[in-house]
CSV table of C-alpha atoms and ligand atoms in Angstrom, one decimal:
chain,number,residue,atom,x,y,z
S,1,MET,CA,-2.6,-21.3,-21.8
S,2,THR,CA,-0.3,-21.8,-24.8
S,3,LYS,CA,2.5,-24.3,-24.1
S,4,PHE,CA,5.5,-22.4,-25.3
S,5,SER,CA,7.8,-25.3,-25.4
S,6,GLU,CA,5.8,-27.0,-28.2
S,7,TYR,CA,6.7,-24.2,-30.6
S,8,LYS,CA,9.9,-24.1,-32.6
S,9,ASP,CA,11.3,-22.9,-35.9
S,10,VAL,CA,11.0,-19.7,-37.8
S,11,TRP,CA,8.6,-19.7,-40.8
S,12,VAL,CA,8.7,-17.3,-43.7
S,13,TYR,CA,5.7,-17.0,-46.0
S,14,THR,CA,7.6,-17.0,-49.3
S,15,GLU,CA,5.2,-15.1,-51.5
S,16,GLN,CA,5.2,-16.0,-55.2
S,17,ARG,CA,3.2,-14.4,-57.9
S,18,GLY,CA,2.8,-16.2,-61.2
S,19,GLY,CA,5.6,-18.6,-60.3
S,20,LYS,CA,8.0,-15.9,-59.4
S,21,LEU,CA,9.3,-15.2,-55.9
S,22,MET,CA,8.9,-11.8,-54.4
S,23,ASN,CA,12.2,-10.2,-53.4
S,24,VAL,CA,11.0,-9.7,-49.8
S,25,ALA,CA,10.5,-13.4,-49.5
S,26,LEU,CA,14.3,-13.9,-50.0
S,27,GLU,CA,15.1,-11.0,-47.7
S,28,LEU,CA,13.0,-12.6,-45.0
S,29,LEU,CA,14.7,-16.0,-45.4
S,30,GLY,CA,18.0,-14.3,-44.7
S,31,GLU,CA,16.5,-12.6,-41.6
S,32,GLY,CA,14.7,-15.8,-40.5
S,33,ARG,CA,17.9,-17.8,-40.8
S,34,ARG,CA,19.6,-15.3,-38.5
S,35,LEU,CA,16.7,-15.4,-36.0
S,36,SER,CA,16.4,-19.2,-36.0
S,37,ARG,CA,20.2,-19.5,-35.2
S,38,GLU,CA,19.7,-17.2,-32.2
S,39,ILE,CA,16.7,-19.1,-30.9
S,40,SER,CA,18.5,-22.4,-30.6
S,41,GLY,CA,20.9,-24.7,-32.3
S,42,ASP,CA,18.2,-26.9,-33.8
S,43,ALA,CA,15.6,-24.2,-34.8
S,44,ARG,CA,15.3,-24.1,-38.6
S,45,VAL,CA,14.1,-21.4,-41.0
S,46,CYS,CA,11.3,-22.9,-43.1
S,47,ALA,CA,9.9,-21.4,-46.3
S,48,VAL,CA,6.1,-21.7,-46.7
S,49,LEU,CA,5.5,-22.0,-50.4
S,50,VAL,CA,1.8,-21.8,-51.3
S,51,GLY,CA,0.4,-22.2,-54.9
S,52,HIS,CA,0.2,-24.7,-57.7
S,53,GLU,CA,3.1,-26.2,-59.6
S,54,THR,CA,5.7,-24.4,-57.7
S,55,ASP,CA,8.4,-27.1,-57.7
S,56,HIS,CA,10.8,-24.9,-59.8
S,57,LEU,CA,11.1,-22.4,-56.9
S,58,ALA,CA,12.6,-24.9,-54.3
S,59,ASP,CA,16.2,-24.4,-55.5
S,60,GLU,CA,16.0,-20.7,-55.2
S,61,LEU,CA,14.5,-20.9,-51.7
S,62,THR,CA,17.3,-23.3,-50.7
S,63,ALA,CA,20.1,-21.1,-52.2
S,64,TYR,CA,18.8,-18.1,-50.2
S,65,GLY,CA,18.8,-19.9,-46.9
S,66,ALA,CA,15.7,-22.1,-46.3
S,67,ASP,CA,16.5,-25.2,-44.3
S,68,LEU,CA,13.1,-26.7,-45.0
S,69,ILE,CA,10.4,-26.0,-47.5
S,70,TYR,CA,6.7,-26.6,-46.7
S,71,GLN,CA,5.2,-26.8,-50.1
S,72,ILE,CA,1.4,-26.4,-50.0
S,73,ASP,CA,0.2,-27.3,-53.5
S,74,ASP,CA,-3.3,-27.5,-54.9
S,75,PRO,CA,-5.0,-26.4,-58.1
S,76,LEU,CA,-7.3,-24.3,-56.0
S,77,LEU,CA,-4.3,-22.3,-54.8
S,78,ALA,CA,-3.1,-21.4,-58.3
S,79,HIS,CA,-4.2,-17.8,-57.8
S,80,TYR,CA,-4.1,-15.9,-54.5
S,81,THR,CA,-7.4,-15.8,-52.6
S,82,THR,CA,-7.6,-14.5,-49.0
S,83,ASP,CA,-9.8,-17.3,-47.7
S,84,GLY,CA,-8.0,-20.2,-49.5
S,85,TYR,CA,-4.5,-19.1,-48.5
S,86,ALA,CA,-5.5,-18.1,-45.0
S,87,LYS,CA,-7.1,-21.5,-44.5
S,88,VAL,CA,-4.2,-23.7,-45.6
S,89,ILE,CA,-1.5,-21.7,-43.8
S,90,THR,CA,-3.6,-21.6,-40.6
S,91,GLN,CA,-4.0,-25.4,-40.8
S,92,ALA,CA,-0.2,-25.9,-41.3
S,93,ILE,CA,0.6,-23.6,-38.4
S,94,GLU,CA,-1.8,-25.4,-36.1
S,95,GLU,CA,-0.3,-28.8,-37.0
S,96,ARG,CA,3.3,-27.9,-36.9
S,97,LYS,CA,3.6,-25.0,-34.4
S,98,PRO,CA,6.2,-22.6,-35.5
S,99,GLU,CA,7.7,-20.2,-32.9
S,100,ILE,CA,7.7,-17.2,-35.3
S,101,VAL,CA,5.9,-16.6,-38.6
S,102,LEU,CA,7.0,-13.7,-40.9
S,103,PHE,CA,5.3,-12.2,-43.9
S,104,GLY,CA,6.5,-9.4,-46.3
S,105,ALA,CA,4.4,-6.3,-45.8
S,106,THR,CA,3.2,-6.5,-49.5
S,107,HIS,CA,-0.5,-6.0,-50.4
S,108,ILE,CA,-0.9,-9.8,-50.1
S,109,GLY,CA,1.1,-10.1,-46.8
S,110,ARG,CA,-0.9,-7.3,-45.3
S,111,ASP,CA,-4.1,-9.0,-46.3
S,112,LEU,CA,-3.1,-12.5,-45.2
S,113,ALA,CA,-1.2,-12.1,-42.0
S,114,PRO,CA,-3.9,-10.4,-39.8
S,115,ARG,CA,-6.5,-13.0,-40.9
S,116,ILE,CA,-4.2,-15.9,-39.9
S,117,ALA,CA,-3.3,-14.2,-36.6
S,118,ALA,CA,-6.9,-13.7,-35.7
S,119,ARG,CA,-7.8,-17.3,-36.5
S,120,LEU,CA,-4.9,-18.4,-34.3
S,121,ASP,CA,-5.8,-15.9,-31.6
S,122,THR,CA,-2.2,-14.6,-31.5
S,123,GLY,CA,-0.5,-11.2,-31.9
S,124,LEU,CA,0.8,-9.6,-35.0
S,125,THR,CA,3.0,-6.6,-35.4
S,126,ALA,CA,2.6,-4.9,-38.8
S,127,ASP,CA,5.2,-3.2,-40.9
S,128,CYS,CA,8.3,-4.0,-38.8
S,129,THR,CA,11.6,-2.5,-39.7
S,130,ARG,CA,13.7,-4.5,-37.2
S,131,LEU,CA,13.5,-7.9,-35.5
S,132,ASP,CA,15.6,-9.2,-32.5
S,133,ILE,CA,15.5,-12.2,-30.3
S,134,ASP,CA,15.1,-11.3,-26.6
S,135,THR,CA,17.7,-12.5,-24.2
S,136,GLY,CA,15.3,-12.5,-21.3
S,137,ASP,CA,15.9,-8.9,-20.1
S,138,TYR,CA,12.8,-7.5,-21.9
S,139,MET,CA,10.3,-9.6,-19.9
S,140,GLU,CA,12.0,-8.5,-16.7
S,141,TYR,CA,11.8,-4.9,-17.9
S,142,LEU,CA,8.1,-5.3,-18.6
S,143,GLU,CA,7.4,-6.8,-15.2
S,144,LYS,CA,9.1,-3.8,-13.5
S,145,ASN,CA,7.8,-1.0,-15.8
S,146,THR,CA,4.3,-1.7,-17.0
S,147,THR,CA,1.0,-1.7,-15.4
S,148,ALA,CA,-0.2,-4.6,-17.6
S,149,SER,CA,-0.7,-7.8,-15.8
S,150,LEU,CA,1.8,-10.4,-16.7
S,151,ALA,CA,0.4,-12.9,-14.1
S,152,GLY,CA,1.4,-16.4,-14.8
S,153,LEU,CA,4.3,-15.5,-17.0
S,154,SER,CA,8.0,-15.6,-16.0
S,155,ALA,CA,11.0,-13.9,-17.5
S,156,GLU,CA,11.8,-17.4,-18.9
S,157,ASP,CA,8.7,-17.2,-21.1
S,158,GLY,CA,10.1,-14.0,-22.7
S,159,ASP,CA,13.5,-15.7,-23.2
S,160,LYS,CA,14.0,-16.1,-26.9
S,161,GLY,CA,10.8,-14.1,-27.6
S,162,LEU,CA,10.7,-11.9,-30.7
S,163,LYS,CA,11.2,-8.1,-30.3
S,164,GLN,CA,9.3,-6.5,-33.1
S,165,THR,CA,10.2,-2.9,-33.9
S,166,ARG,CA,8.2,-0.6,-36.0
S,167,PRO,CA,7.8,3.2,-36.4
S,168,ALA,CA,5.0,4.6,-34.3
S,169,PHE,CA,3.3,8.0,-33.8
S,170,GLY,CA,3.9,9.2,-37.3
S,171,GLY,CA,7.4,7.9,-37.3
S,172,ASN,CA,8.5,10.0,-34.4
S,173,LEU,CA,9.5,7.1,-32.3
S,174,MET,CA,10.3,3.4,-32.8
S,175,ALA,CA,8.1,1.0,-30.8
S,176,THR,CA,9.3,-2.4,-29.7
S,177,ILE,CA,6.4,-4.9,-29.4
S,178,VAL,CA,6.5,-8.4,-27.8
S,179,THR,CA,4.0,-11.2,-27.8
S,180,PRO,CA,4.4,-12.5,-24.2
S,181,ARG,CA,1.3,-14.7,-23.9
S,182,THR,CA,0.7,-16.5,-27.2
S,183,ARG,CA,2.4,-18.4,-29.9
S,184,PRO,CA,3.3,-18.1,-32.8
S,185,GLN,CA,4.8,-14.7,-32.8
S,186,MET,CA,3.8,-13.0,-36.1
S,187,ALA,CA,5.0,-10.0,-37.9
S,188,THR,CA,4.9,-8.4,-41.4
S,189,VAL,CA,8.1,-6.8,-42.5
S,190,ARG,CA,8.6,-4.0,-44.9
S,191,PRO,CA,10.2,-4.9,-48.3
S,192,GLY,CA,13.7,-3.6,-48.8
S,193,VAL,CA,14.6,-3.4,-45.2
S,194,MET,CA,16.3,-6.8,-44.4
S,195,GLU,CA,19.3,-8.0,-46.3
S,196,LYS,CA,19.0,-11.2,-48.3
S,197,LEU,CA,21.8,-13.7,-48.1
S,198,GLU,CA,24.3,-14.1,-50.9
S,199,LYS,CA,23.0,-16.8,-53.2
S,200,ASP,CA,24.7,-20.1,-52.2
S,201,LEU,CA,24.1,-23.0,-54.4
S,202,SER,CA,25.9,-25.4,-52.1
S,203,LEU,CA,23.1,-25.1,-49.4
S,204,LYS,CA,20.8,-28.0,-48.9
S,205,SER,CA,17.2,-28.2,-47.8
S,206,GLU,CA,14.4,-30.7,-47.2
S,207,VAL,CA,11.0,-30.4,-49.0
S,208,VAL,CA,7.9,-31.4,-47.2
S,209,ARG,CA,4.7,-31.5,-49.2
S,210,ILE,CA,1.5,-30.7,-47.4
S,211,GLN,CA,-1.8,-31.8,-48.9
S,212,PRO,CA,-4.2,-29.1,-47.7
S,213,GLN,CA,-7.7,-29.8,-46.7
S,214,LEU,CA,-9.4,-27.4,-49.0
S,215,SER,CA,-12.5,-27.5,-51.2
S,216,LYS,CA,-14.0,-25.1,-53.7
S,217,ALA,CA,-16.6,-24.2,-51.1
S,218,ASP,CA,-13.9,-22.8,-48.8
S,219,ILE,CA,-13.1,-20.1,-51.3
S,220,GLN,CA,-15.8,-17.4,-51.7
S,221,VAL,CA,-14.1,-15.6,-54.6
S,222,GLU,CA,-13.8,-17.0,-58.0
S,223,ILE,CA,-10.8,-15.7,-60.1
S,224,LEU,CA,-11.9,-15.5,-63.7
S,225,ASP,CA,-8.9,-13.7,-65.1
S,226,VAL,CA,-5.8,-12.0,-64.0
S,227,VAL,CA,-5.2,-8.7,-65.8
S,228,LYS,CA,-1.9,-6.8,-65.2
S,229,GLU,CA,-2.3,-3.1,-64.6
S,230,ALA,CA,-2.1,-1.3,-67.9
S,231,LYS,CA,-0.2,1.6,-66.4
S,232,GLU,CA,3.6,1.4,-66.2
S,233,LEU,CA,4.6,-0.6,-63.2
S,234,VAL,CA,6.8,1.2,-60.7
S,235,SER,CA,9.5,-1.0,-59.3
S,236,LEU,CA,11.0,1.2,-56.6
S,237,THR,CA,12.0,-1.7,-54.4
S,238,ASP,CA,14.4,-3.2,-56.9
S,239,ALA,CA,15.6,0.1,-58.5
S,240,LYS,CA,19.4,0.8,-58.4
S,241,ILE,CA,18.9,4.5,-59.1
S,242,ILE,CA,15.9,6.6,-57.9
S,243,CYS,CA,15.2,10.2,-58.9
S,244,SER,CA,12.6,11.6,-56.4
S,245,GLY,CA,10.8,14.8,-56.6
S,246,GLY,CA,9.0,16.7,-53.8
S,247,ARG,CA,7.1,19.9,-53.2
S,248,GLY,CA,10.1,21.9,-54.4
S,249,LEU,CA,9.2,21.0,-58.0
S,250,GLY,CA,6.5,23.6,-57.7
S,251,ASP,CA,3.8,21.9,-59.7
S,252,ALA,CA,3.0,18.7,-61.7
S,253,SER,CA,5.1,19.8,-64.7
S,254,GLY,CA,8.1,19.5,-62.5
S,255,PHE,CA,7.9,15.7,-62.8
S,256,GLU,CA,8.6,16.1,-66.6
S,257,LEU,CA,12.0,17.2,-65.5
S,258,ILE,CA,12.4,14.4,-63.0
S,259,GLU,CA,11.3,11.9,-65.7
S,260,ALA,CA,13.9,13.2,-68.1
S,261,PHE,CA,16.5,13.0,-65.3
S,262,ALA,CA,15.5,9.4,-64.5
S,263,LYS,CA,15.6,8.4,-68.1
S,264,LYS,CA,19.0,9.9,-68.6
S,265,VAL,CA,20.6,8.1,-65.5
S,266,GLY,CA,18.7,4.9,-65.9
S,267,GLY,CA,16.6,5.4,-62.8
S,268,VAL,CA,13.0,5.1,-61.5
S,269,VAL,CA,10.9,8.1,-60.5
S,270,GLY,CA,10.1,8.4,-56.8
S,271,ALA,CA,8.1,11.1,-54.9
S,272,SER,CA,7.5,12.6,-51.5
S,273,ARG,CA,4.0,12.4,-50.0
S,274,ALA,CA,3.6,16.2,-50.4
S,275,ALA,CA,4.0,15.7,-54.2
S,276,VAL,CA,1.6,12.8,-54.2
S,277,ASP,CA,-1.0,14.6,-52.0
S,278,SER,CA,-0.8,17.6,-54.4
S,279,GLY,CA,-2.0,15.2,-57.2
S,280,TRP,CA,1.2,15.7,-59.2
S,281,ILE,CA,2.0,12.0,-59.4
S,282,ASP,CA,0.5,8.6,-58.6
S,283,GLN,CA,0.8,7.2,-55.0
S,284,SER,CA,2.7,4.1,-56.4
S,285,HIS,CA,5.8,6.4,-56.7
S,286,GLN,CA,5.7,7.5,-53.0
S,287,VAL,CA,8.8,6.8,-50.9
S,288,GLY,CA,8.6,6.7,-47.1
S,289,GLN,CA,6.8,5.4,-44.1
S,290,THR,CA,3.4,5.2,-45.8
S,291,GLY,CA,4.9,4.6,-49.2
S,292,THR,CA,7.7,2.2,-50.4
S,293,THR,CA,10.9,1.5,-48.5
S,294,VAL,CA,13.8,1.7,-50.9
S,295,LYS,CA,17.6,1.0,-50.8
S,296,PRO,CA,19.0,2.0,-54.2
S,297,ASN,CA,22.7,2.5,-55.0
S,298,ILE,CA,21.9,6.2,-55.6
S,299,TYR,CA,18.9,8.2,-54.3
S,300,PHE,CA,18.5,11.7,-55.8
S,301,ALA,CA,16.2,13.8,-53.5
S,302,CYS,CA,15.1,16.8,-55.6
S,303,GLY,CA,13.2,19.5,-53.7
S,304,ILE,CA,12.5,17.2,-50.8
S,305,SER,CA,13.0,18.6,-47.3
S,306,GLY,CA,13.7,15.3,-45.5
S,307,ALA,CA,10.8,14.9,-43.1
S,308,ILE,CA,11.3,11.9,-40.8
S,309,GLN,CA,8.5,10.0,-42.6
S,310,HIS,CA,10.3,10.4,-45.9
S,311,LEU,CA,13.7,9.5,-44.4
S,312,ALA,CA,12.2,6.3,-42.9
S,313,GLY,CA,11.8,5.0,-46.4
S,314,MET,CA,15.2,5.9,-48.0
S,315,GLN,CA,17.9,6.6,-45.4
S,316,THR,CA,19.7,3.3,-45.9
S,317,SER,CA,20.3,4.1,-49.6
S,318,ASP,CA,24.0,3.6,-50.5
S,319,ILE,CA,24.6,7.2,-51.8
S,320,ILE,CA,22.2,10.1,-51.2
S,321,VAL,CA,22.3,13.2,-53.4
S,322,ALA,CA,20.2,16.1,-52.2
S,323,ILE,CA,19.3,19.0,-54.5
S,324,ASN,CA,17.7,21.8,-52.5
S,325,LYS,CA,17.8,25.6,-52.3
S,326,ASP,CA,17.8,25.4,-48.5
S,327,PRO,CA,21.2,24.4,-47.1
S,328,GLU,CA,19.6,23.8,-43.7
S,329,ALA,CA,17.1,21.2,-45.0
S,330,PRO,CA,17.4,17.9,-43.1
S,331,MET,CA,17.9,16.1,-46.4
S,332,MET,CA,21.0,18.3,-47.1
S,333,GLN,CA,22.4,17.3,-43.7
S,334,LEU,CA,21.9,13.6,-44.3
S,335,ALA,CA,23.1,13.6,-48.0
S,336,ASP,CA,26.5,12.3,-49.1
S,337,TYR,CA,26.4,15.0,-51.8
S,338,ALA,CA,24.4,18.1,-51.1
S,339,VAL,CA,23.9,20.5,-54.1
S,340,CYS,CA,22.5,23.8,-52.9
S,341,GLY,CA,20.5,25.6,-55.7
S,342,ASP,CA,17.4,25.8,-57.7
S,343,LEU,CA,16.6,22.3,-59.0
S,344,LYS,CA,15.3,23.7,-62.3
S,345,LYS,CA,18.8,24.9,-63.0
S,346,VAL,CA,20.8,22.1,-61.3
S,347,ILE,CA,19.0,19.1,-62.9
S,348,PRO,CA,19.4,20.2,-66.5
S,349,GLU,CA,23.1,20.8,-65.8
S,350,ILE,CA,23.4,17.3,-64.4
S,351,ILE,CA,21.6,15.9,-67.5
S,352,GLU,CA,23.9,17.8,-69.8
S,353,ALA,CA,27.0,16.8,-67.9
S,354,TRP,CA,25.9,13.2,-68.0
S,355,ASP,CA,25.8,13.4,-71.8
S,356,GLN,CA,29.4,14.6,-71.8
S,357,ALA,CA,30.7,12.1,-69.2
O,1,FAD,P1,8.4,20.1,-48.1
O,1,FAD,O1,8.7,19.6,-46.7
O,1,FAD,O2,7.5,21.2,-48.3
O,1,FAD,O3,9.9,20.4,-48.7
O,1,FAD,C1,10.1,21.0,-50.0
O,1,FAD,C2,11.6,21.3,-50.1
O,1,FAD,O4,11.8,21.7,-51.4
O,1,FAD,C3,12.1,22.3,-49.2
O,1,FAD,O5,13.2,21.8,-48.5
O,1,FAD,C4,12.5,23.5,-50.0
O,1,FAD,O6,13.7,24.1,-49.6
O,1,FAD,C5,12.8,22.8,-51.3
O,1,FAD,N1,12.6,23.6,-52.5
O,1,FAD,C6,11.6,24.5,-52.8
O,1,FAD,N2,11.8,25.0,-54.1
O,1,FAD,C7,12.9,24.5,-54.5
O,1,FAD,C8,13.7,24.6,-55.8
O,1,FAD,N3,13.2,25.4,-56.7
O,1,FAD,N4,14.8,24.0,-55.9
O,1,FAD,C9,15.3,23.2,-54.9
O,1,FAD,N5,14.6,23.0,-53.8
O,1,FAD,C10,13.5,23.6,-53.6
O,1,FAD,N6,6.1,11.9,-46.5
O,1,FAD,C11,6.7,11.2,-47.5
O,1,FAD,O7,7.5,11.7,-48.3
O,1,FAD,N7,6.5,9.8,-47.5
O,1,FAD,C12,5.8,9.2,-46.6
O,1,FAD,O8,5.6,8.0,-46.7
O,1,FAD,C13,5.1,10.0,-45.6
O,1,FAD,N8,4.3,9.4,-44.6
O,1,FAD,C14,3.7,10.1,-43.7
O,1,FAD,C15,3.0,9.5,-42.7
O,1,FAD,C16,2.4,10.3,-41.7
O,1,FAD,C17,1.6,9.6,-40.6
O,1,FAD,C18,2.6,11.7,-41.7
O,1,FAD,C19,2.0,12.5,-40.6
O,1,FAD,C20,3.3,12.3,-42.7
O,1,FAD,C21,3.9,11.6,-43.7
O,1,FAD,N9,4.6,12.1,-44.7
O,1,FAD,C22,5.3,11.4,-45.6
O,1,FAD,C23,4.7,13.6,-44.9
O,1,FAD,C24,5.9,14.3,-44.3
O,1,FAD,O9,5.8,14.6,-43.0
O,1,FAD,C25,6.3,15.6,-45.1
O,1,FAD,O10,5.1,16.4,-45.0
O,1,FAD,C26,6.6,15.4,-46.6
O,1,FAD,O11,7.6,14.4,-46.7
O,1,FAD,C27,7.1,16.7,-47.2
O,1,FAD,O12,7.4,16.5,-48.5
O,1,FAD,P2,8.4,17.5,-49.3
O,1,FAD,O13,9.8,17.3,-48.7
O,1,FAD,O14,8.3,17.2,-50.7
O,1,FAD,O15,7.9,18.9,-49.0
């Protein structure tokens, strides 16, 4: 059985692409720092930086909260490959035994984390929206209330365990999942959910370089070239203003109005799943449980009813403006500003007023 006492520290896979850190990596450093301080006085939050020639990223990781940076550098890691990255991170985890390992739920994080968890024979909770450290009561609760055998484990084992919360059953309830038998405890976390720390240039960290045991034969894919998608990239996660359209647009041409609206207010176009499933707009614009989680300063929801799966992806926006002809729609109840009316009349009026403002 895993010796829990050998495991310490919180690791964050700090995903970088082309020498640029992903926002979610910085968000997770903030969250990892909070969790590590709750585990014990000497637990650290450690950034796991994988790639080639990544020295320039160390200062940014430190300023956003990393106590220690494990830099795994090799020319074979210059581009992401599933088998190369999975191998070197698994090696590092086996050698150094972190208590918790967090990944952003990006395409790469979702590809990488389950492979590593399977190699380590430990649990992984995907797509978490909340993380907490157990104070011991959760294991006691499980002992009393579940039929699952917890033989050999005591409430002490659950002490300081990670409670991993994610939407379940189509977003209708939140499930809290624990990893009582194995270490490390692993989770992927949705981008845009956790708060990154204020950048603090006075923070200090230690950099530990790890020379991975990796050869060309370990990597079955050869990257010949990296070609950026030709279509316009949708950066919903970082957008300050989002103008989203739903089924209330009526048809695909409704998005011309939303695009004009977004252009006018300096926003990015979002969509509900109903609009995406109708084929009116690409899935990369979808906001919600099975789309992107967003937290803009202003979220305009145009012709979107406010189903729980949509709300799961945008309800923490600073200001929500709903435009809907149904005053009873859940989005109208949630909104800071609810405009009741036909969006085909209301949006052109806002565009016109914006010009005059
Ligand atoms: P509707 O619910 O049909 O609402 C249309 C709204 O437009 C209504 O409120 C109506 O009053 C209003 N309207 C109509 N005409 C006008 C007009 N002319 N002017 C103004 N208002 C008008 N959905 C997501 O969005 N994102 C997700 O990630 C997502 N994930 C899901 C995952 C699962 C497992 C499941 C089961 C569902 C998921 N859904 C998701 C779907 C979700 O349940 C809803 O079906 C969807 O969000 C509804 O989209 P909508 O609000 O555009 O359409």
